[in-house]
mmCIF file with all atom_site columns, C-alpha atoms in Angstrom:
data_model
loop_
_atom_site.group_PDB
_atom_site.id
_atom_site.type_symbol
_atom_site.label_atom_id
_atom_site.label_alt_id
_atom_site.label_comp_id
_atom_site.label_asym_id
_atom_site.label_entity_id
_atom_site.label_seq_id
_atom_site.pdbx_PDB_ins_code
_atom_site.Cartn_x
_atom_site.Cartn_y
_atom_site.Cartn_z
_atom_site.occupancy
_atom_site.B_iso_or_equiv
_atom_site.pdbx_formal_charge
_atom_site.auth_seq_id
_atom_site.auth_comp_id
_atom_site.auth_asym_id
_atom_site.auth_atom_id
_atom_site.pdbx_PDB_model_num
ATOM 1   C CA . MET A 1 1   ? 6.894   1.627   -25.069 1.00 0.00 ? 219 MET A CA 1
ATOM 2   C CA . CYS A 1 2   ? 9.885   1.967   -22.768 1.00 0.00 ? 220 CYS A CA 1
ATOM 3   C CA . THR A 1 3   ? 11.627  5.242   -21.959 1.00 0.00 ? 221 THR A CA 1
ATOM 4   C CA . ASP A 1 4   ? 13.728  6.600   -19.101 1.00 0.00 ? 222 ASP A CA 1
ATOM 5   C CA . TRP A 1 5   ? 10.525  7.449   -17.185 1.00 0.00 ? 223 TRP A CA 1
ATOM 6   C CA . ARG A 1 6   ? 8.140   4.762   -18.385 1.00 0.00 ? 224 ARG A CA 1
ATOM 7   C CA . GLN A 1 7   ? 8.458   1.008   -18.506 1.00 0.00 ? 225 GLN A CA 1
ATOM 8   C CA . GLU A 1 8   ? 5.568   -0.540  -20.412 1.00 0.00 ? 226 GLU A CA 1
ATOM 9   C CA . PHE A 1 9   ? 6.838   -4.008  -19.530 1.00 0.00 ? 227 PHE A CA 1
ATOM 10  C CA . VAL A 1 10  ? 6.281   -3.284  -15.812 1.00 0.00 ? 228 VAL A CA 1
ATOM 11  C CA . LEU A 1 11  ? 2.684   -2.194  -16.521 1.00 0.00 ? 229 LEU A CA 1
ATOM 12  C CA . PHE A 1 12  ? 2.170   -5.282  -18.686 1.00 0.00 ? 230 PHE A CA 1
ATOM 13  C CA . SER A 1 13  ? 3.573   -7.496  -15.929 1.00 0.00 ? 231 SER A CA 1
ATOM 14  C CA . ASP A 1 14  ? 1.299   -5.876  -13.333 1.00 0.00 ? 232 ASP A CA 1
ATOM 15  C CA . ALA A 1 15  ? -1.827  -6.107  -15.514 1.00 0.00 ? 233 ALA A CA 1
ATOM 16  C CA . LEU A 1 16  ? -1.308  -9.835  -16.007 1.00 0.00 ? 234 LEU A CA 1
ATOM 17  C CA . ASP A 1 17  ? -0.480  -10.315 -12.298 1.00 0.00 ? 235 ASP A CA 1
ATOM 18  C CA . VAL A 1 18  ? 2.961   -11.650 -13.237 1.00 0.00 ? 236 VAL A CA 1
ATOM 19  C CA . SER A 1 19  ? 4.580   -9.280  -10.710 1.00 0.00 ? 237 SER A CA 1
ATOM 20  C CA . MET A 1 20  ? 2.448   -10.728 -7.908  1.00 0.00 ? 238 MET A CA 1
ATOM 21  C CA . LEU A 1 21  ? 3.184   -14.282 -9.047  1.00 0.00 ? 239 LEU A CA 1
ATOM 22  C CA . VAL A 1 22  ? 6.934   -13.605 -8.953  1.00 0.00 ? 240 VAL A CA 1
ATOM 23  C CA . GLU A 1 23  ? 6.529   -11.998 -5.500  1.00 0.00 ? 241 GLU A CA 1
ATOM 24  C CA . ALA A 1 24  ? 4.557   -14.998 -4.220  1.00 0.00 ? 242 ALA A CA 1
ATOM 25  C CA . ILE A 1 25  ? 7.096   -17.507 -5.559  1.00 0.00 ? 243 ILE A CA 1
ATOM 26  C CA . ASN A 1 26  ? 10.121  -15.632 -4.202  1.00 0.00 ? 244 ASN A CA 1
ATOM 27  C CA . ASN A 1 27  ? 8.585   -14.805 -0.812  1.00 0.00 ? 245 ASN A CA 1
ATOM 28  C CA . ARG A 1 28  ? 6.741   -17.952 0.202   1.00 0.00 ? 246 ARG A CA 1
ATOM 29  C CA . LYS A 1 29  ? 5.100   -17.684 3.607   1.00 0.00 ? 247 LYS A CA 1
ATOM 30  C CA . PRO A 1 30  ? 4.053   -20.384 6.056   1.00 0.00 ? 248 PRO A CA 1
ATOM 31  C CA . GLU A 1 31  ? 0.416   -21.423 6.223   1.00 0.00 ? 249 GLU A CA 1
ATOM 32  C CA . GLY A 1 32  ? -1.713  -18.743 7.861   1.00 0.00 ? 250 GLY A CA 1
ATOM 33  C CA . ALA A 1 33  ? 0.747   -15.904 7.199   1.00 0.00 ? 251 ALA A CA 1
ATOM 34  C CA . SER A 1 34  ? -0.189  -12.748 5.311   1.00 0.00 ? 252 SER A CA 1
ATOM 35  C CA . GLU A 1 35  ? 0.921   -12.761 1.711   1.00 0.00 ? 253 GLU A CA 1
ATOM 36  C CA . SER A 1 36  ? 3.581   -10.331 0.603   1.00 0.00 ? 254 SER A CA 1
ATOM 37  C CA . THR A 1 37  ? 2.936   -7.903  -2.223  1.00 0.00 ? 255 THR A CA 1
ATOM 38  C CA . VAL A 1 38  ? 4.997   -5.829  -4.597  1.00 0.00 ? 256 VAL A CA 1
ATOM 39  C CA . LEU A 1 39  ? 6.368   -2.808  -2.758  1.00 0.00 ? 257 LEU A CA 1
ATOM 40  C CA . GLY A 1 40  ? 5.464   -0.423  -5.562  1.00 0.00 ? 258 GLY A CA 1
ATOM 41  C CA . PRO A 1 41  ? 7.035   2.863   -6.583  1.00 0.00 ? 259 PRO A CA 1
ATOM 42  C CA . PHE A 1 42  ? 5.552   5.167   -3.926  1.00 0.00 ? 260 PHE A CA 1
ATOM 43  C CA . HIS A 1 43  ? 7.099   3.951   -0.671  1.00 0.00 ? 261 HIS A CA 1
ATOM 44  C CA . VAL A 1 44  ? 9.195   6.650   1.014   1.00 0.00 ? 262 VAL A CA 1
ATOM 45  C CA . ALA A 1 45  ? 11.917  5.703   3.467   1.00 0.00 ? 263 ALA A CA 1
ATOM 46  C CA . ASP A 1 46  ? 12.197  7.511   6.794   1.00 0.00 ? 264 ASP A CA 1
ATOM 47  C CA . ALA A 1 47  ? 8.549   8.403   7.304   1.00 0.00 ? 265 ALA A CA 1
ATOM 48  C CA . PRO A 1 48  ? 8.110   9.912   10.776  1.00 0.00 ? 266 PRO A CA 1
ATOM 49  C CA . GLU A 1 49  ? 7.565   7.567   13.709  1.00 0.00 ? 267 GLU A CA 1
ATOM 50  C CA . LEU A 1 50  ? 4.254   8.478   15.302  1.00 0.00 ? 268 LEU A CA 1
ATOM 51  C CA . PRO A 1 51  ? 2.490   7.676   18.573  1.00 0.00 ? 269 PRO A CA 1
ATOM 52  C CA . MET A 1 52  ? -0.404  5.253   18.773  1.00 0.00 ? 270 MET A CA 1
ATOM 53  C CA . LYS A 1 53  ? -3.690  6.774   17.541  1.00 0.00 ? 271 LYS A CA 1
ATOM 54  C CA . ALA A 1 54  ? -1.821  9.374   15.437  1.00 0.00 ? 272 ALA A CA 1
ATOM 55  C CA . ASN A 1 55  ? -3.553  11.129  12.559  1.00 0.00 ? 273 ASN A CA 1
ATOM 56  C CA . ILE A 1 56  ? -1.612  10.589  9.317   1.00 0.00 ? 274 ILE A CA 1
ATOM 57  C CA . ARG A 1 57  ? -4.185  12.639  7.366   1.00 0.00 ? 275 ARG A CA 1
ATOM 58  C CA . LEU A 1 58  ? -2.177  15.868  7.562   1.00 0.00 ? 276 LEU A CA 1
ATOM 59  C CA . ASP A 1 59  ? -4.289  17.807  5.072   1.00 0.00 ? 277 ASP A CA 1
ATOM 60  C CA . GLU A 1 60  ? -7.571  16.818  6.804   1.00 0.00 ? 278 GLU A CA 1
ATOM 61  C CA . LYS A 1 61  ? -9.138  16.077  3.385   1.00 0.00 ? 279 LYS A CA 1
ATOM 62  C CA . GLY A 1 62  ? -11.241 13.070  2.478   1.00 0.00 ? 280 GLY A CA 1
ATOM 63  C CA . THR A 1 63  ? -13.463 10.779  4.491   1.00 0.00 ? 281 THR A CA 1
ATOM 64  C CA . PRO A 1 64  ? -11.835 10.059  7.872   1.00 0.00 ? 282 PRO A CA 1
ATOM 65  C CA . LEU A 1 65  ? -10.832 6.460   8.534   1.00 0.00 ? 283 LEU A CA 1
ATOM 66  C CA . ARG A 1 66  ? -9.933  4.897   11.858  1.00 0.00 ? 284 ARG A CA 1
ATOM 67  C CA . VAL A 1 67  ? -7.704  1.839   11.605  1.00 0.00 ? 285 VAL A CA 1
ATOM 68  C CA . HIS A 1 68  ? -7.576  -0.477  14.611  1.00 0.00 ? 286 HIS A CA 1
ATOM 69  C CA . ARG A 1 69  ? -5.893  -3.786  13.858  1.00 0.00 ? 287 ARG A CA 1
ATOM 70  C CA . ARG A 1 70  ? -3.763  -6.433  15.482  1.00 0.00 ? 288 ARG A CA 1
ATOM 71  C CA . ILE A 1 71  ? -0.527  -8.102  14.391  1.00 0.00 ? 289 ILE A CA 1
ATOM 72  C CA . LEU A 1 72  ? -0.316  -11.797 15.274  1.00 0.00 ? 290 LEU A CA 1
ATOM 73  C CA . ASP A 1 73  ? 2.129   -14.564 14.503  1.00 0.00 ? 291 ASP A CA 1
ATOM 74  C CA . THR A 1 74  ? 0.972   -17.679 12.659  1.00 0.00 ? 292 THR A CA 1
ATOM 75  C CA . ASP A 1 75  ? 0.133   -19.329 15.997  1.00 0.00 ? 293 ASP A CA 1
ATOM 76  C CA . GLY A 1 76  ? -2.226  -16.466 16.885  1.00 0.00 ? 294 GLY A CA 1
ATOM 77  C CA . ASN A 1 77  ? 0.074   -14.854 19.463  1.00 0.00 ? 295 ASN A CA 1
ATOM 78  C CA . PRO A 1 78  ? 0.256   -11.043 19.526  1.00 0.00 ? 296 PRO A CA 1
ATOM 79  C CA . ILE A 1 79  ? 3.478   -9.463  18.274  1.00 0.00 ? 297 ILE A CA 1
ATOM 80  C CA . SER A 1 80  ? 4.568   -6.666  20.592  1.00 0.00 ? 298 SER A CA 1
ATOM 81  C CA . GLY A 1 81  ? 6.729   -3.792  19.341  1.00 0.00 ? 299 GLY A CA 1
ATOM 82  C CA . ALA A 1 82  ? 6.368   -4.560  15.631  1.00 0.00 ? 300 ALA A CA 1
ATOM 83  C CA . LYS A 1 83  ? 7.342   -1.626  13.437  1.00 0.00 ? 301 LYS A CA 1
ATOM 84  C CA . ILE A 1 84  ? 4.561   -0.773  10.978  1.00 0.00 ? 302 ILE A CA 1
ATOM 85  C CA . ASP A 1 85  ? 5.307   1.544   8.069   1.00 0.00 ? 303 ASP A CA 1
ATOM 86  C CA . VAL A 1 86  ? 1.993   2.552   6.491   1.00 0.00 ? 304 VAL A CA 1
ATOM 87  C CA . TRP A 1 87  ? 1.157   4.742   3.484   1.00 0.00 ? 305 TRP A CA 1
ATOM 88  C CA . GLN A 1 88  ? -1.812  5.384   1.250   1.00 0.00 ? 306 GLN A CA 1
ATOM 89  C CA . THR A 1 89  ? -3.263  7.658   -1.414  1.00 0.00 ? 307 THR A CA 1
ATOM 90  C CA . ASN A 1 90  ? -5.434  10.655  -0.717  1.00 0.00 ? 308 ASN A CA 1
ATOM 91  C CA . ASP A 1 91  ? -9.136  10.796  -1.577  1.00 0.00 ? 309 ASP A CA 1
ATOM 92  C CA . ASP A 1 92  ? -8.246  11.691  -5.184  1.00 0.00 ? 310 ASP A CA 1
ATOM 93  C CA . GLY A 1 93  ? -6.042  8.603   -5.601  1.00 0.00 ? 311 GLY A CA 1
ATOM 94  C CA . PHE A 1 94  ? -2.642  10.332  -5.392  1.00 0.00 ? 312 PHE A CA 1
ATOM 95  C CA . TYR A 1 95  ? 0.307   9.690   -3.094  1.00 0.00 ? 313 TYR A CA 1
ATOM 96  C CA . ASP A 1 96  ? 1.956   12.749  -1.539  1.00 0.00 ? 314 ASP A CA 1
ATOM 97  C CA . VAL A 1 97  ? 5.059   12.290  -3.717  1.00 0.00 ? 315 VAL A CA 1
ATOM 98  C CA . GLN A 1 98  ? 2.877   12.597  -6.811  1.00 0.00 ? 316 GLN A CA 1
ATOM 99  C CA . GLN A 1 99  ? 1.594   15.985  -5.638  1.00 0.00 ? 317 GLN A CA 1
ATOM 100 C CA . THR A 1 100 ? 4.624   17.753  -4.207  1.00 0.00 ? 318 THR A CA 1
ATOM 101 C CA . GLY A 1 101 ? 3.573   21.244  -3.172  1.00 0.00 ? 319 GLY A CA 1
ATOM 102 C CA . ILE A 1 102 ? -0.106  20.250  -3.145  1.00 0.00 ? 320 ILE A CA 1
ATOM 103 C CA . GLN A 1 103 ? -0.091  17.641  -0.377  1.00 0.00 ? 321 GLN A CA 1
ATOM 104 C CA . PRO A 1 104 ? 2.009   18.115  2.763   1.00 0.00 ? 322 PRO A CA 1
ATOM 105 C CA . ASP A 1 105 ? 5.208   16.035  2.940   1.00 0.00 ? 323 ASP A CA 1
ATOM 106 C CA . PHE A 1 106 ? 4.490   12.656  4.551   1.00 0.00 ? 324 PHE A CA 1
ATOM 107 C CA . ASN A 1 107 ? 0.725   13.122  4.156   1.00 0.00 ? 325 ASN A CA 1
ATOM 108 C CA . LEU A 1 108 ? -0.944  9.758   4.754   1.00 0.00 ? 326 LEU A CA 1
ATOM 109 C CA . ARG A 1 109 ? 2.327   8.119   5.837   1.00 0.00 ? 327 ARG A CA 1
ATOM 110 C CA . GLY A 1 110 ? 3.750   7.116   9.159   1.00 0.00 ? 328 GLY A CA 1
ATOM 111 C CA . VAL A 1 111 ? 5.558   4.528   11.224  1.00 0.00 ? 329 VAL A CA 1
ATOM 112 C CA . LEU A 1 112 ? 3.873   3.077   14.302  1.00 0.00 ? 330 LEU A CA 1
ATOM 113 C CA . ARG A 1 113 ? 4.679   0.324   16.810  1.00 0.00 ? 331 ARG A CA 1
ATOM 114 C CA . THR A 1 114 ? 2.322   -2.320  18.095  1.00 0.00 ? 332 THR A CA 1
ATOM 115 C CA . GLY A 1 115 ? 1.402   -2.413  21.769  1.00 0.00 ? 333 GLY A CA 1
ATOM 116 C CA . ASP A 1 116 ? 1.957   -5.361  24.093  1.00 0.00 ? 334 ASP A CA 1
ATOM 117 C CA . ASP A 1 117 ? -1.228  -6.994  22.780  1.00 0.00 ? 335 ASP A CA 1
ATOM 118 C CA . GLY A 1 118 ? -0.146  -6.565  19.118  1.00 0.00 ? 336 GLY A CA 1
ATOM 119 C CA . THR A 1 119 ? -2.654  -3.803  18.437  1.00 0.00 ? 337 THR A CA 1
ATOM 120 C CA . TYR A 1 120 ? -2.072  -0.548  16.628  1.00 0.00 ? 338 TYR A CA 1
ATOM 121 C CA . HIS A 1 121 ? -4.347  2.397   15.910  1.00 0.00 ? 339 HIS A CA 1
ATOM 122 C CA . PHE A 1 122 ? -4.123  5.346   13.555  1.00 0.00 ? 340 PHE A CA 1
ATOM 123 C CA . ARG A 1 123 ? -6.368  7.723   11.679  1.00 0.00 ? 341 ARG A CA 1
ATOM 124 C CA . GLY A 1 124 ? -6.131  8.208   7.928   1.00 0.00 ? 342 GLY A CA 1
ATOM 125 C CA . VAL A 1 125 ? -8.506  8.667   5.031   1.00 0.00 ? 343 VAL A CA 1
ATOM 126 C CA . LYS A 1 126 ? -10.849 6.130   3.470   1.00 0.00 ? 344 LYS A CA 1
ATOM 127 C CA . PRO A 1 127 ? -8.784  4.839   0.543   1.00 0.00 ? 345 PRO A CA 1
ATOM 128 C CA . ASN A 1 128 ? -10.023 5.218   -2.990  1.00 0.00 ? 346 ASN A CA 1
ATOM 129 C CA . PHE A 1 129 ? -9.355  3.286   -6.170  1.00 0.00 ? 347 PHE A CA 1
ATOM 130 C CA . TYR A 1 130 ? -7.073  4.990   -8.688  1.00 0.00 ? 348 TYR A CA 1
ATOM 131 C CA . PRO A 1 131 ? -6.123  4.452   -12.314 1.00 0.00 ? 349 PRO A CA 1
ATOM 132 C CA . ILE A 1 132 ? -2.842  3.193   -13.623 1.00 0.00 ? 350 ILE A CA 1
ATOM 133 C CA . THR A 1 133 ? -1.542  4.619   -16.894 1.00 0.00 ? 351 THR A CA 1
ATOM 134 C CA . ASP A 1 134 ? -3.920  3.589   -19.653 1.00 0.00 ? 352 ASP A CA 1
ATOM 135 C CA . ASP A 1 135 ? -2.762  5.395   -22.764 1.00 0.00 ? 353 ASP A CA 1
ATOM 136 C CA . ASP A 1 136 ? -1.660  3.645   -25.960 1.00 0.00 ? 354 ASP A CA 1
ATOM 137 C CA . PRO A 1 137 ? -0.326  1.010   -26.319 1.00 0.00 ? 355 PRO A CA 1
ATOM 138 C CA . PHE A 1 138 ? -1.232  -0.128  -22.809 1.00 0.00 ? 356 PHE A CA 1
ATOM 139 C CA . LYS A 1 139 ? -4.873  0.929   -23.274 1.00 0.00 ? 357 LYS A CA 1
ATOM 140 C CA . LYS A 1 140 ? -5.105  -1.482  -26.208 1.00 0.00 ? 358 LYS A CA 1
ATOM 141 C CA . LEU A 1 141 ? -3.731  -4.299  -24.073 1.00 0.00 ? 359 LEU A CA 1
ATOM 142 C CA . LEU A 1 142 ? -6.248  -3.650  -21.279 1.00 0.00 ? 360 LEU A CA 1
ATOM 143 C CA . ALA A 1 143 ? -9.103  -3.550  -23.821 1.00 0.00 ? 361 ALA A CA 1
ATOM 144 C CA . ALA A 1 144 ? -7.951  -6.826  -25.370 1.00 0.00 ? 362 ALA A CA 1
ATOM 145 C CA . LEU A 1 145 ? -7.885  -8.409  -21.904 1.00 0.00 ? 363 LEU A CA 1
ATOM 146 C CA . GLY A 1 146 ? -11.277 -6.963  -20.967 1.00 0.00 ? 364 GLY A CA 1
ATOM 147 C CA . ARG A 1 147 ? -9.650  -5.216  -17.990 1.00 0.00 ? 365 ARG A CA 1
ATOM 148 C CA . HIS A 1 148 ? -10.124 -1.748  -16.519 1.00 0.00 ? 366 HIS A CA 1
ATOM 149 C CA . PRO A 1 149 ? -7.190  0.510   -15.551 1.00 0.00 ? 367 PRO A CA 1
ATOM 150 C CA . TYR A 1 150 ? -7.975  0.771   -11.819 1.00 0.00 ? 368 TYR A CA 1
ATOM 151 C CA . ARG A 1 151 ? -6.160  -0.405  -8.718  1.00 0.00 ? 369 ARG A CA 1
ATOM 152 C CA . PRO A 1 152 ? -8.489  -1.254  -5.820  1.00 0.00 ? 370 PRO A CA 1
ATOM 153 C CA . ALA A 1 153 ? -8.630  0.968   -2.738  1.00 0.00 ? 371 ALA A CA 1
ATOM 154 C CA . HIS A 1 154 ? -5.892  -0.160  -0.335  1.00 0.00 ? 372 HIS A CA 1
ATOM 155 C CA . LEU A 1 155 ? -3.452  0.671   2.436   1.00 0.00 ? 373 LEU A CA 1
ATOM 156 C CA . HIS A 1 156 ? 0.235   -0.300  2.108   1.00 0.00 ? 374 HIS A CA 1
ATOM 157 C CA . TYR A 1 157 ? 2.226   -1.831  4.971   1.00 0.00 ? 375 TYR A CA 1
ATOM 158 C CA . ILE A 1 158 ? 5.756   -2.895  5.754   1.00 0.00 ? 376 ILE A CA 1
ATOM 159 C CA . ILE A 1 159 ? 5.839   -4.828  9.015   1.00 0.00 ? 377 ILE A CA 1
ATOM 160 C CA . GLU A 1 160 ? 9.167   -5.572  10.687  1.00 0.00 ? 378 GLU A CA 1
ATOM 161 C CA . THR A 1 161 ? 10.297  -7.302  13.880  1.00 0.00 ? 379 THR A CA 1
ATOM 162 C CA . LYS A 1 162 ? 13.594  -8.806  14.986  1.00 0.00 ? 380 LYS A CA 1
ATOM 163 C CA . GLU A 1 163 ? 12.054  -12.268 15.270  1.00 0.00 ? 381 GLU A CA 1
ATOM 164 C CA . HIS A 1 164 ? 10.138  -12.422 11.962  1.00 0.00 ? 382 HIS A CA 1
ATOM 165 C CA . ASP A 1 165 ? 10.753  -11.886 8.275   1.00 0.00 ? 383 ASP A CA 1
ATOM 166 C CA . ARG A 1 166 ? 9.985   -8.419  6.944   1.00 0.00 ? 384 ARG A CA 1
ATOM 167 C CA . LEU A 1 167 ? 6.573   -8.280  5.271   1.00 0.00 ? 385 LEU A CA 1
ATOM 168 C CA . ALA A 1 168 ? 5.504   -5.816  2.575   1.00 0.00 ? 386 ALA A CA 1
ATOM 169 C CA . THR A 1 169 ? 1.767   -6.203  2.080   1.00 0.00 ? 387 THR A CA 1
ATOM 170 C CA . HIS A 1 170 ? -1.462  -4.282  1.703   1.00 0.00 ? 388 HIS A CA 1
ATOM 171 C CA . ILE A 1 171 ? -5.012  -4.323  2.968   1.00 0.00 ? 389 ILE A CA 1
ATOM 172 C CA . VAL A 1 172 ? -7.593  -3.980  0.211   1.00 0.00 ? 390 VAL A CA 1
ATOM 173 C CA . GLU A 1 173 ? -10.969 -2.318  0.814   1.00 0.00 ? 391 GLU A CA 1
ATOM 174 C CA . PRO A 1 174 ? -13.281 -5.366  0.607   1.00 0.00 ? 392 PRO A CA 1
ATOM 175 C CA . ASP A 1 175 ? -16.236 -3.399  -0.791  1.00 0.00 ? 393 ASP A CA 1
ATOM 176 C CA . ASP A 1 176 ? -14.330 -1.761  -3.639  1.00 0.00 ? 394 ASP A CA 1
ATOM 177 C CA . ALA A 1 177 ? -15.756 -2.917  -6.956  1.00 0.00 ? 395 ALA A CA 1
#
């Protein structure tokens, strides 16, 4: 089922991990580098640049999350001044652009820069899993594959520096079933 607003082939490709395979083949990384992922439909350009330790949880809903991570090169050296564009869903599994007028603009989005030691800090919300479209005929495909319609809880990232290739990736909640 393909229409102007729905592309069943894209869902099919995602469910079979073909999209990720194509991404991995076309964006090979050196040993020890983070893998790139599909950017997805919910990235928004020009999110506000925020100071270190900023709170991107503008609506103050959901379980608070403190993110404190470090960006390193493949030799283990810290990357200073890296631009980090981060975005995530709210506690109900929706991005702000899916709930215009309900969530504040740029809720759970922001751009940060790493410090001299490669670290960055921000506050968000504990991510939650969310369903992809699972109506017919896609529901039948998922059932035939023995798959559920959920994406794992995750945070999206685009990391950019002048010295390194741009990286679109995500961090998945390791305890999400």
